[in-house]
Tab-separated table of C-alpha atoms and ligand atoms in Angstrom:
chain	number	residue	atom	x	y	z
A	26	MET	CA	30.640	-71.639	-52.540
A	27	SER	CA	27.870	-69.656	-50.855
A	28	ARG	CA	27.492	-66.144	-49.492
A	29	ILE	CA	26.878	-66.329	-45.757
A	30	CYS	CA	26.123	-63.640	-43.222
A	31	VAL	CA	26.767	-64.527	-39.571
A	32	ILE	CA	25.129	-62.278	-36.995
A	33	GLY	CA	26.979	-62.327	-33.675
A	34	THR	CA	30.736	-62.801	-33.194
A	35	GLY	CA	30.837	-64.635	-29.886
A	36	TYR	CA	32.552	-68.011	-29.764
A	37	VAL	CA	29.691	-69.639	-31.710
A	38	GLY	CA	29.306	-66.942	-34.382
A	39	LEU	CA	33.004	-66.278	-34.854
A	40	VAL	CA	33.959	-69.968	-35.005
A	41	THR	CA	31.034	-70.703	-37.341
A	42	GLY	CA	31.913	-67.799	-39.659
A	43	ALA	CA	35.629	-68.581	-39.741
A	44	CYS	CA	35.039	-72.291	-40.371
A	45	PHE	CA	32.478	-71.706	-43.134
A	46	ALA	CA	35.006	-69.354	-44.761
A	47	ASP	CA	37.683	-72.022	-44.381
A	48	LEU	CA	35.380	-74.397	-46.268
A	49	GLY	CA	35.425	-71.967	-49.211
A	50	ASN	CA	32.368	-69.786	-48.618
A	51	THR	CA	32.299	-65.997	-48.581
A	52	VAL	CA	31.385	-64.970	-45.056
A	53	VAL	CA	30.623	-61.590	-43.498
A	54	CYS	CA	30.446	-61.594	-39.712
A	55	LEU	CA	28.407	-58.819	-38.131
A	56	ASP	CA	28.321	-57.578	-34.575
A	57	VAL	CA	26.728	-54.478	-33.088
A	58	ASP	CA	29.725	-54.132	-30.761
A	59	GLU	CA	31.962	-51.699	-32.673
A	60	THR	CA	34.964	-52.241	-30.412
A	61	ARG	CA	34.788	-55.976	-30.950
A	62	ILE	CA	34.556	-55.556	-34.741
A	63	ASN	CA	37.425	-53.078	-34.853
A	64	ARG	CA	39.594	-55.460	-32.826
A	65	LEU	CA	38.650	-58.339	-35.131
A	66	LYS	CA	39.586	-56.184	-38.136
A	67	SER	CA	42.985	-55.690	-36.459
A	68	GLY	CA	43.332	-59.440	-35.947
A	69	ILE	CA	42.608	-59.330	-32.217
A	70	MET	CA	40.302	-62.129	-31.051
A	71	PRO	CA	37.544	-61.365	-28.485
A	72	ILE	CA	38.009	-64.780	-26.898
A	73	TYR	CA	40.806	-67.253	-26.238
A	74	GLU	CA	40.051	-70.262	-28.435
A	75	PRO	CA	42.938	-72.488	-29.626
A	76	GLY	CA	43.506	-72.073	-33.379
A	77	LEU	CA	40.934	-69.304	-33.841
A	78	GLU	CA	43.362	-66.487	-34.495
A	79	GLN	CA	45.095	-68.484	-37.208
A	80	ILE	CA	41.943	-69.584	-39.039
A	81	VAL	CA	40.507	-66.058	-38.913
A	82	ASP	CA	43.729	-64.477	-40.139
A	83	GLN	CA	44.124	-66.985	-42.966
A	84	ASN	CA	40.588	-66.481	-44.279
A	85	VAL	CA	40.664	-62.707	-43.932
A	86	ARG	CA	43.857	-62.706	-45.973
A	87	HIS	CA	42.222	-64.861	-48.652
A	88	GLY	CA	39.285	-62.454	-48.819
A	89	ARG	CA	36.725	-65.045	-47.704
A	90	LEU	CA	36.042	-63.576	-44.282
A	91	SER	CA	35.271	-59.993	-43.272
A	92	PHE	CA	33.795	-58.119	-40.317
A	93	THR	CA	31.348	-55.246	-40.079
A	94	THR	CA	28.856	-53.478	-37.853
A	95	ASP	CA	26.809	-52.503	-40.898
A	96	TYR	CA	23.769	-54.709	-41.522
A	97	PRO	CA	23.296	-53.740	-45.222
A	98	GLU	CA	26.938	-54.629	-45.898
A	99	ALA	CA	26.684	-57.895	-43.966
A	100	LEU	CA	23.450	-59.057	-45.616
A	101	LYS	CA	24.316	-57.948	-49.182
A	102	ASN	CA	23.506	-60.839	-51.553
A	103	ALA	CA	23.587	-63.304	-48.638
A	104	GLU	CA	21.951	-66.655	-49.362
A	105	PHE	CA	22.111	-67.620	-45.695
A	106	ALA	CA	21.816	-65.478	-42.573
A	107	PHE	CA	23.038	-67.349	-39.469
A	108	ILE	CA	21.729	-65.907	-36.195
A	109	ALA	CA	24.423	-66.621	-33.622
A	110	VAL	CA	23.677	-64.011	-30.979
A	111	GLY	CA	23.564	-64.500	-27.219
A	112	THR	CA	20.441	-65.853	-25.528
A	113	PRO	CA	21.258	-65.075	-21.868
A	114	SER	CA	19.183	-66.413	-18.992
A	115	GLY	CA	16.310	-64.254	-17.790
A	116	VAL	CA	15.242	-64.012	-14.152
A	117	ASP	CA	13.378	-67.342	-14.017
A	118	GLY	CA	15.834	-69.079	-16.317
A	119	GLU	CA	13.944	-68.356	-19.512
A	120	ALA	CA	16.146	-67.445	-22.484
A	121	ASP	CA	16.244	-63.714	-23.306
A	122	LEU	CA	15.521	-63.453	-27.064
A	123	GLN	CA	15.899	-59.701	-27.516
A	124	TYR	CA	19.061	-60.080	-29.607
A	125	VAL	CA	17.473	-62.780	-31.746
A	126	ARG	CA	14.545	-60.443	-32.369
A	127	GLN	CA	16.861	-57.567	-33.342
A	128	ALA	CA	18.673	-59.817	-35.840
A	129	ALA	CA	15.424	-61.142	-37.325
A	130	GLU	CA	13.963	-57.641	-37.712
A	131	SER	CA	17.136	-56.384	-39.380
A	132	ILE	CA	16.917	-59.232	-41.872
A	133	ALA	CA	13.255	-58.388	-42.523
A	134	ASP	CA	14.065	-54.721	-43.069
A	135	LEU	CA	16.949	-55.202	-45.481
A	136	VAL	CA	16.541	-58.393	-47.500
A	137	GLU	CA	14.606	-58.325	-50.809
A	138	TRP	CA	15.824	-61.641	-52.256
A	139	PRO	CA	15.369	-65.333	-51.321
A	140	ILE	CA	17.203	-66.080	-48.088
A	141	ILE	CA	17.439	-68.881	-45.550
A	142	VAL	CA	17.527	-67.716	-41.932
A	143	VAL	CA	19.447	-70.191	-39.779
A	144	ASN	CA	19.082	-70.223	-35.972
A	145	LYS	CA	22.508	-71.164	-34.617
A	146	SER	CA	21.930	-69.710	-31.161
A	147	THR	CA	20.549	-72.032	-28.527
A	148	VAL	CA	16.900	-71.008	-28.448
A	149	PRO	CA	13.832	-72.331	-26.614
A	150	VAL	CA	11.760	-74.904	-28.452
A	151	GLY	CA	9.369	-73.032	-30.709
A	152	THR	CA	11.674	-70.102	-31.397
A	153	GLY	CA	12.043	-71.040	-35.052
A	154	ASP	CA	8.307	-70.492	-35.539
A	155	TRP	CA	8.576	-67.254	-33.575
A	156	VAL	CA	11.446	-65.947	-35.746
A	157	ALA	CA	9.324	-66.592	-38.851
A	158	GLU	CA	6.456	-64.641	-37.275
A	159	VAL	CA	8.784	-61.757	-36.330
A	160	ILE	CA	10.056	-61.490	-39.886
A	161	THR	CA	6.600	-61.790	-41.445
A	162	ARG	CA	5.125	-59.170	-39.114
A	163	ARG	CA	8.073	-56.842	-39.699
A	164	ARG	CA	7.620	-57.139	-43.456
A	165	ASN	CA	4.096	-55.839	-42.901
A	166	GLY	CA	2.730	-57.417	-46.058
A	167	ARG	CA	5.828	-56.930	-48.216
A	168	PRO	CA	6.504	-60.380	-49.736
A	169	LEU	CA	9.808	-62.120	-48.959
A	170	ASP	CA	10.889	-65.598	-49.989
A	171	PHE	CA	12.485	-66.887	-46.776
A	172	ASN	CA	12.567	-70.009	-44.645
A	173	VAL	CA	13.827	-70.580	-41.099
A	174	VAL	CA	16.098	-73.512	-40.311
A	175	SER	CA	17.230	-74.570	-36.845
A	176	ASN	CA	20.899	-75.624	-36.821
A	177	PRO	CA	21.970	-75.969	-33.165
A	178	GLU	CA	25.695	-75.941	-32.391
A	179	PHE	CA	27.529	-78.580	-30.362
A	180	LEU	CA	30.808	-76.704	-29.988
A	181	ARG	CA	32.825	-77.040	-26.781
A	182	GLU	CA	34.913	-74.074	-25.726
A	183	GLY	CA	38.585	-74.933	-26.042
A	184	SER	CA	37.915	-77.339	-28.935
A	185	ALA	CA	35.328	-75.359	-30.916
A	186	ILE	CA	37.136	-75.448	-34.269
A	187	LEU	CA	37.720	-79.210	-34.028
A	188	ASP	CA	34.084	-79.697	-33.015
A	189	PHE	CA	32.940	-77.664	-36.040
A	190	MET	CA	35.234	-79.351	-38.549
A	191	SER	CA	34.759	-82.901	-37.176
A	192	PRO	CA	31.223	-82.948	-35.753
A	193	ASP	CA	29.559	-86.163	-34.551
A	194	ARG	CA	26.478	-84.939	-36.348
A	195	VAL	CA	24.817	-81.907	-37.918
A	196	VAL	CA	21.221	-81.374	-36.846
A	197	LEU	CA	18.862	-79.365	-39.052
A	198	GLY	CA	15.195	-78.625	-38.518
A	199	SER	CA	12.706	-76.779	-40.701
A	200	LEU	CA	9.083	-76.708	-41.843
A	201	HIS	CA	10.493	-76.778	-45.389
A	202	ARG	CA	12.726	-79.749	-46.124
A	203	GLU	CA	14.300	-78.158	-49.200
A	204	ALA	CA	15.502	-75.232	-47.075
A	205	ALA	CA	17.131	-77.662	-44.616
A	206	GLU	CA	18.701	-79.515	-47.538
A	207	LYS	CA	20.261	-76.277	-48.810
A	208	VAL	CA	21.831	-75.719	-45.380
A	209	ALA	CA	22.920	-79.367	-45.329
A	210	ARG	CA	24.960	-78.736	-48.473
A	211	LEU	CA	27.120	-76.281	-46.527
A	212	TYR	CA	28.220	-79.185	-44.322
A	213	LEU	CA	28.626	-81.907	-46.956
A	214	SER	CA	32.419	-81.645	-47.072
A	215	LEU	CA	32.568	-82.500	-43.353
A	216	ARG	CA	31.362	-86.034	-44.210
A	217	CYS	CA	29.365	-86.527	-41.001
A	218	PRO	CA	25.804	-87.730	-40.328
A	219	ILE	CA	23.333	-84.952	-41.185
A	220	MET	CA	19.951	-85.264	-39.521
A	221	ILE	CA	17.017	-83.350	-40.970
A	222	THR	CA	13.911	-83.058	-38.849
A	223	ASP	CA	11.328	-80.448	-37.910
A	224	LEU	CA	12.123	-77.126	-36.215
A	225	ARG	CA	11.001	-77.967	-32.685
A	226	THR	CA	12.669	-81.351	-32.665
A	227	ALA	CA	15.993	-79.855	-33.773
A	228	GLU	CA	15.750	-77.211	-31.048
A	229	MET	CA	14.988	-79.904	-28.477
A	230	VAL	CA	17.948	-82.063	-29.598
A	231	LYS	CA	20.223	-79.248	-28.451
A	232	TYR	CA	18.657	-78.829	-25.039
A	233	ALA	CA	18.277	-82.548	-24.445
A	234	SER	CA	21.919	-83.177	-25.424
A	235	ASN	CA	23.301	-80.525	-23.075
A	236	ALA	CA	20.946	-81.527	-20.280
A	237	PHE	CA	21.988	-85.164	-20.663
A	238	LEU	CA	25.693	-84.298	-20.510
A	239	ALA	CA	25.063	-82.206	-17.406
A	240	THR	CA	23.080	-85.103	-15.941
A	241	ARG	CA	25.987	-87.488	-16.504
A	242	ILE	CA	28.278	-85.155	-14.618
A	243	SER	CA	25.869	-84.664	-11.723
A	244	PHE	CA	25.311	-88.429	-11.669
A	245	ILE	CA	29.024	-89.216	-11.307
A	246	ASN	CA	29.334	-86.472	-8.701
A	247	GLU	CA	26.569	-88.089	-6.660
A	248	ILE	CA	28.302	-91.438	-7.047
A	249	ALA	CA	31.539	-89.748	-5.915
A	250	ASN	CA	29.869	-88.473	-2.767
A	251	ILE	CA	28.611	-91.995	-2.012
A	252	CYS	CA	32.082	-93.424	-2.794
A	253	GLU	CA	33.573	-91.123	-0.165
A	254	GLU	CA	31.375	-92.674	2.487
A	255	LEU	CA	31.814	-96.243	1.268
A	256	GLY	CA	35.570	-96.092	0.662
A	257	ALA	CA	35.494	-96.597	-3.135
A	258	ASP	CA	37.439	-94.656	-5.794
A	259	VAL	CA	35.072	-92.880	-8.186
A	260	ARG	CA	37.728	-92.592	-10.885
A	261	GLU	CA	37.979	-96.361	-11.000
A	262	VAL	CA	34.197	-96.661	-10.797
A	263	ALA	CA	33.907	-94.338	-13.823
A	264	ARG	CA	36.531	-96.396	-15.660
A	265	GLY	CA	34.636	-99.596	-14.974
A	266	MET	CA	31.346	-98.018	-16.036
A	267	GLY	CA	32.814	-96.491	-19.186
A	268	LEU	CA	33.917	-99.865	-20.552
A	269	ASP	CA	30.237	-100.606	-21.070
A	270	LYS	CA	29.534	-99.481	-24.633
A	271	ARG	CA	26.071	-98.326	-23.587
A	272	ILE	CA	27.652	-95.925	-21.074
A	273	GLY	CA	30.990	-94.897	-22.644
A	274	PRO	CA	33.869	-93.187	-20.819
A	275	SER	CA	33.224	-89.503	-21.491
A	276	PHE	CA	31.714	-86.935	-19.157
A	277	LEU	CA	32.197	-89.128	-16.104
A	278	ASP	CA	34.876	-86.991	-14.395
A	279	ALA	CA	33.744	-86.249	-10.864
A	280	GLY	CA	34.814	-82.912	-9.482
A	281	LEU	CA	33.584	-79.403	-8.878
A	282	GLY	CA	30.739	-79.839	-11.367
A	283	TRP	CA	29.757	-78.037	-14.520
A	284	GLY	CA	29.852	-74.324	-15.333
A	285	GLY	CA	30.258	-72.253	-18.470
A	286	SER	CA	27.911	-70.269	-20.669
A	287	CYS	CA	25.897	-73.281	-21.825
A	288	PHE	CA	25.100	-76.031	-19.355
A	289	PRO	CA	23.832	-73.763	-16.560
A	290	LYS	CA	21.768	-71.631	-18.961
A	291	ASP	CA	20.439	-74.531	-21.034
A	292	VAL	CA	19.488	-76.812	-18.145
A	293	LYS	CA	17.718	-73.903	-16.446
A	294	ALA	CA	15.946	-72.927	-19.680
A	295	LEU	CA	14.791	-76.493	-20.323
A	296	ALA	CA	13.465	-76.802	-16.783
A	297	HIS	CA	11.722	-73.458	-17.223
A	298	MET	CA	10.121	-74.592	-20.490
A	299	ALA	CA	8.897	-77.733	-18.725
A	300	VAL	CA	7.340	-75.789	-15.858
A	301	LEU	CA	5.764	-73.287	-18.250
A	302	HIS	CA	4.082	-76.180	-20.015
A	303	GLY	CA	2.821	-77.889	-16.902
A	304	THR	CA	5.374	-80.648	-16.347
A	305	HIS	CA	7.677	-80.930	-13.318
A	306	PRO	CA	11.370	-81.334	-14.310
A	307	GLN	CA	12.302	-83.230	-11.161
A	308	LEU	CA	15.410	-84.859	-12.638
A	309	LEU	CA	16.696	-81.571	-14.099
A	310	GLN	CA	16.084	-79.908	-10.742
A	311	ALA	CA	18.113	-82.590	-8.987
A	312	VAL	CA	20.887	-82.271	-11.599
A	313	MET	CA	21.139	-78.547	-10.815
A	314	ASP	CA	20.949	-79.084	-7.034
A	315	ILE	CA	23.730	-81.694	-7.066
A	316	ASN	CA	25.874	-79.395	-9.172
A	317	ARG	CA	25.425	-76.471	-6.781
A	318	ASN	CA	26.178	-78.717	-3.826
A	319	GLN	CA	29.558	-79.774	-5.229
A	320	ARG	CA	30.860	-76.254	-4.650
A	321	ARG	CA	29.663	-76.280	-1.053
A	322	ARG	CA	31.186	-79.695	-0.314
A	323	VAL	CA	34.748	-78.572	-1.039
A	324	VAL	CA	34.323	-75.518	1.204
A	325	VAL	CA	33.037	-77.736	4.032
A	326	LYS	CA	36.067	-80.027	3.663
A	327	LEU	CA	38.436	-77.061	3.953
A	328	ARG	CA	36.520	-75.609	6.918
A	329	ARG	CA	36.606	-78.952	8.747
A	330	ALA	CA	40.336	-79.352	8.090
A	331	LEU	CA	41.129	-75.833	9.315
A	332	GLY	CA	38.504	-75.606	12.078
A	333	THR	CA	37.378	-72.301	10.627
A	334	LEU	CA	37.778	-70.340	7.397
A	335	ASP	CA	37.583	-66.983	9.153
A	336	GLN	CA	40.824	-65.037	8.680
A	337	LYS	CA	42.346	-67.952	6.789
A	338	VAL	CA	44.240	-67.528	3.490
A	339	ILE	CA	43.038	-69.899	0.767
A	340	GLY	CA	44.830	-70.265	-2.569
A	341	VAL	CA	42.714	-71.132	-5.619
A	342	LEU	CA	44.286	-72.589	-8.764
A	343	GLY	CA	42.216	-72.077	-11.905
A	344	LEU	CA	39.364	-69.612	-12.469
A	345	SER	CA	38.046	-70.471	-15.954
A	346	PHE	CA	35.081	-72.842	-16.033
A	347	LYS	CA	37.306	-75.476	-17.618
A	348	PRO	CA	40.842	-75.706	-19.055
A	349	ASN	CA	41.882	-74.162	-22.423
A	350	THR	CA	39.487	-71.232	-22.243
A	351	ASP	CA	39.513	-67.778	-20.661
A	352	ASP	CA	35.765	-67.960	-20.072
A	353	ILE	CA	34.751	-67.559	-16.428
A	354	ARG	CA	30.979	-67.463	-16.963
A	355	GLU	CA	29.324	-69.550	-14.235
A	356	ALA	CA	32.766	-70.938	-13.401
A	357	PRO	CA	32.655	-73.190	-10.306
A	358	ALA	CA	35.778	-71.405	-9.032
A	359	LEU	CA	33.870	-68.119	-8.734
A	360	GLU	CA	31.134	-69.701	-6.634
A	361	VAL	CA	33.698	-71.398	-4.379
A	362	ILE	CA	35.547	-68.109	-3.904
A	363	HIS	CA	32.322	-66.341	-2.926
A	364	LEU	CA	31.549	-69.099	-0.403
A	365	LEU	CA	35.082	-68.858	1.034
A	366	GLU	CA	34.906	-65.074	1.311
A	367	ASN	CA	31.466	-65.283	2.930
A	368	GLU	CA	33.110	-67.291	5.723
A	369	GLY	CA	35.826	-64.696	6.240
A	370	ALA	CA	38.620	-66.281	4.233
A	371	SER	CA	40.898	-64.150	2.067
A	372	VAL	CA	41.589	-65.674	-1.319
A	373	ARG	CA	44.607	-65.623	-3.642
A	374	ALA	CA	44.188	-67.013	-7.162
A	375	TYR	CA	45.878	-67.664	-10.488
A	376	ASP	CA	44.658	-68.848	-13.880
A	377	PRO	CA	46.736	-69.300	-17.072
A	378	GLN	CA	44.250	-67.423	-19.275
A	379	ALA	CA	41.362	-65.967	-17.272
A	380	MET	CA	43.130	-63.358	-15.125
A	381	GLN	CA	41.880	-60.395	-17.147
A	382	ALA	CA	38.291	-61.630	-17.069
A	383	ALA	CA	38.572	-62.459	-13.364
A	384	ALA	CA	39.979	-59.091	-12.297
A	385	SER	CA	36.688	-57.354	-12.978
A	386	VAL	CA	34.538	-59.801	-10.992
A	387	LEU	CA	36.838	-60.693	-8.057
A	388	PRO	CA	37.682	-57.337	-6.457
A	389	ARG	CA	38.780	-58.802	-3.130
A	390	VAL	CA	40.861	-61.647	-4.523
A	391	ARG	CA	44.617	-61.203	-4.725
A	392	LEU	CA	45.453	-62.204	-8.293
A	393	CYS	CA	48.858	-63.861	-8.514
A	394	GLU	CA	51.307	-64.416	-11.334
A	395	THR	CA	52.042	-68.078	-10.672
A	396	ALA	CA	50.664	-71.110	-8.866
A	397	TYR	CA	53.579	-70.894	-6.423
A	398	GLU	CA	52.711	-67.314	-5.487
A	399	VAL	CA	49.159	-68.498	-4.773
A	400	ALA	CA	50.508	-71.124	-2.363
A	401	GLU	CA	52.779	-68.714	-0.447
A	402	GLY	CA	51.511	-68.378	3.101
A	403	ALA	CA	48.255	-70.139	2.280
A	404	ASP	CA	46.401	-72.202	4.891
A	405	GLY	CA	44.763	-74.241	2.147
A	406	LEU	CA	45.244	-74.746	-1.591
A	407	LEU	CA	42.211	-75.556	-3.741
A	408	LEU	CA	42.466	-76.762	-7.326
A	409	ALA	CA	39.381	-75.547	-9.207
A	410	THR	CA	40.328	-75.943	-12.901
A	411	GLU	CA	42.508	-78.779	-14.152
A	412	TRP	CA	44.863	-76.820	-16.437
A	413	ASN	CA	47.766	-78.874	-17.739
A	414	GLU	CA	50.306	-76.550	-16.112
A	415	PHE	CA	48.986	-77.553	-12.694
A	416	LYS	CA	49.645	-81.241	-13.313
A	417	GLN	CA	53.397	-81.195	-12.645
A	418	LEU	CA	53.784	-78.569	-9.911
A	419	ASP	CA	56.825	-78.776	-7.609
A	420	PHE	CA	55.063	-79.678	-4.360
A	421	GLY	CA	58.340	-79.526	-2.508
A	422	ILE	CA	58.299	-75.750	-2.969
A	423	ILE	CA	54.591	-75.588	-2.159
A	424	ARG	CA	55.105	-77.651	1.009
A	425	GLN	CA	57.734	-75.162	2.154
A	426	THR	CA	55.765	-72.011	1.415
A	427	MET	CA	52.232	-72.884	2.563
A	428	ARG	CA	51.381	-71.880	6.134
A	429	THR	CA	49.444	-75.135	6.620
A	430	PRO	CA	49.807	-77.946	4.031
A	431	ILE	CA	46.146	-78.610	3.264
A	432	ILE	CA	45.146	-79.417	-0.323
A	433	MET	CA	41.629	-79.651	-1.780
A	434	ASP	CA	41.997	-81.329	-5.164
A	435	SER	CA	38.526	-80.574	-6.578
A	436	ARG	CA	39.265	-82.138	-9.955
A	437	ASN	CA	41.167	-85.270	-8.819
A	438	LEU	CA	44.199	-84.044	-10.712
A	439	TRP	CA	46.962	-85.029	-8.275
A	440	ASP	CA	48.351	-88.197	-6.648
A	441	GLY	CA	47.014	-88.215	-3.094
A	442	GLU	CA	49.423	-90.890	-1.838
A	443	GLN	CA	52.435	-88.899	-3.045
A	444	LEU	CA	51.174	-85.686	-1.464
A	445	ARG	CA	50.362	-87.352	1.838
A	446	ALA	CA	53.849	-88.823	1.878
A	447	MET	CA	55.116	-85.248	1.606
A	448	GLY	CA	53.120	-84.289	4.683
A	449	PHE	CA	50.091	-82.697	3.026
A	450	THR	CA	46.572	-83.226	4.305
A	451	TYR	CA	45.004	-84.120	0.973
A	452	PHE	CA	41.309	-84.019	0.054
A	453	SER	CA	39.866	-85.076	-3.290
A	454	ILE	CA	36.474	-85.947	-4.776
A	455	GLY	CA	35.027	-89.388	-4.398
A	456	ARG	CA	38.183	-91.277	-3.548
A	457	GLY	CA	37.123	-93.067	-0.399
A	458	SER	CA	36.849	-91.367	3.004
A	459	LYS	CA	39.214	-93.921	4.517
A	460	THR	CA	42.051	-92.152	2.688
A	461	ASN	CA	40.505	-88.696	2.216
A	462	GLY	CA	42.255	-85.971	4.209
A	463	HIS	CA	44.571	-88.018	6.424
A	464	THR	CA	48.324	-87.439	6.291
A	465	GLN	CA	50.637	-90.406	5.948
A	466	GLY	CA	51.170	-92.592	9.008
B	15	LIG	C1	29.109	-77.775	-23.666
B	15	LIG	C2	28.784	-78.982	-24.534
B	15	LIG	O1	29.787	-79.979	-24.354
B	15	LIG	C3	28.744	-78.561	-26.003
B	15	LIG	O2	28.375	-79.657	-26.804
B	15	LIG	C4	27.722	-77.434	-26.159
B	15	LIG	O3	27.666	-76.986	-27.503
B	15	LIG	C5	28.075	-76.271	-25.271
B	15	LIG	O4	28.171	-76.702	-23.901
B	15	LIG	P1	31.242	-76.390	-22.970
B	15	LIG	O5	30.284	-75.746	-22.031
B	15	LIG	O6	32.144	-75.554	-23.785
B	15	LIG	O7	30.400	-77.333	-24.013
B	15	LIG	O8	32.197	-77.333	-22.104
B	15	LIG	P2	32.229	-78.867	-21.707
B	15	LIG	O9	33.519	-79.394	-22.137
B	15	LIG	O10	31.001	-79.563	-22.109
B	15	LIG	O11	32.265	-78.773	-20.082
B	15	LIG	C6	31.166	-78.174	-19.439
B	15	LIG	C7	31.437	-78.181	-17.944
B	15	LIG	O12	31.368	-79.521	-17.445
B	15	LIG	C8	32.802	-77.645	-17.537
B	15	LIG	O13	32.657	-76.833	-16.381
B	15	LIG	C9	33.598	-78.903	-17.182
B	15	LIG	O14	34.558	-78.648	-16.172
B	15	LIG	C10	32.511	-79.809	-16.655
B	15	LIG	N1	32.782	-81.234	-16.792
B	15	LIG	C11	32.893	-81.769	-18.033
B	15	LIG	C12	32.868	-82.022	-15.647
B	15	LIG	O15	32.767	-81.523	-14.523
B	15	LIG	N2	33.070	-83.366	-15.784
B	15	LIG	C13	33.184	-83.948	-17.015
B	15	LIG	O16	33.377	-85.171	-17.068
B	15	LIG	C14	33.113	-83.128	-18.170
């Protein structure tokens, strides 16, 4: 059992703190956002993450997990201080490290015992060295026995607890192997491969992993666009590819592309690091361009089907950047809605979890209570996020209530043949232009 301080209670910090507590450690989670901490103390989660409320409640009740805004309280006797604060994108894509700096300086000001500082936030390569310098400078000659360890997270929103408790691997990097080994002991009970390397390599594993996953998605989206012209079905292509062990089946779902708080930020940051250091990230640039273009393609399909988007009513199903989360950061749906509105369309939308988040960023969108309300009177219906509850919609009702029965299935969720047989003009992604968009007969 160890005493752990986690700085930052976003989905990485809160999941990390709750899971470490669940493994038997004593964890204090700190955030500078008083409202967020007060809500956490009342058992109210700041994010929708399946299973989070239960694991937090259970460990708070067992006295292993607590929340505070007070740094001295959070750091008291801590053996490990995990920095899990946000590293938002700056103007050119570089990661903004102001919150990392604030956490590091607070540690330097308050800790007078041996401590291991663990970078959990996704930080540019070299940040581990920088954090050590920040702490040393802040100590201004006062000795402190500390080491910095990079421990990047590989949590997916919507499955973050599972990803923490059953990781494919734990990656640790440090200039001091014994410090990394002490952090490794926190993960031993998870019985997964634990890789110990140097700081910069560990930081790069994170960026390279996310950039590769984003590349896979942009790759299959490019293949989808070619399939549309050649009359092939990209879902079947992906299935055939995925049977090759070297390729594997995951992250080959063509659609509206990737969004969220990680891929866009991390791919941009990696490209920025490359440019800063004199190399040209041509593949990463193409990966981002393809991703942006996926949003435009679905708008073009709707415009072509309707002749114009001006004064048209378009229904959008799903606003979160993916199912099982309320997170709308960089959600493809938001970009599509802005493109639709720029062409004069008025948009109605519904999402099972993200309505509250969406209300503040979509002032002109009519937010509906159900998918059927979205479809009422719509000239086109666009599926943006493949929530389970959209899988079995009653299209008989939708056929009756839409003004024109045009469907843009941006995540290949529905059966095109069935919908065409019902009289819909059905568009999808990468499923052969010979069938894309034509009604039956
Ligand atoms: C990602 C990484 O998976 C995770 O390891 C890292 O720690 C954080 O970033 P996350 O952003 O939560 O996790 O979601 P993920 O499930 O990876 O999906 C990212 C985006 O890609 C979503 O917008 C999703 O819709 C899209 N996606 C995913 C596809 O378009 N096609 C796919 O096949 C898979």
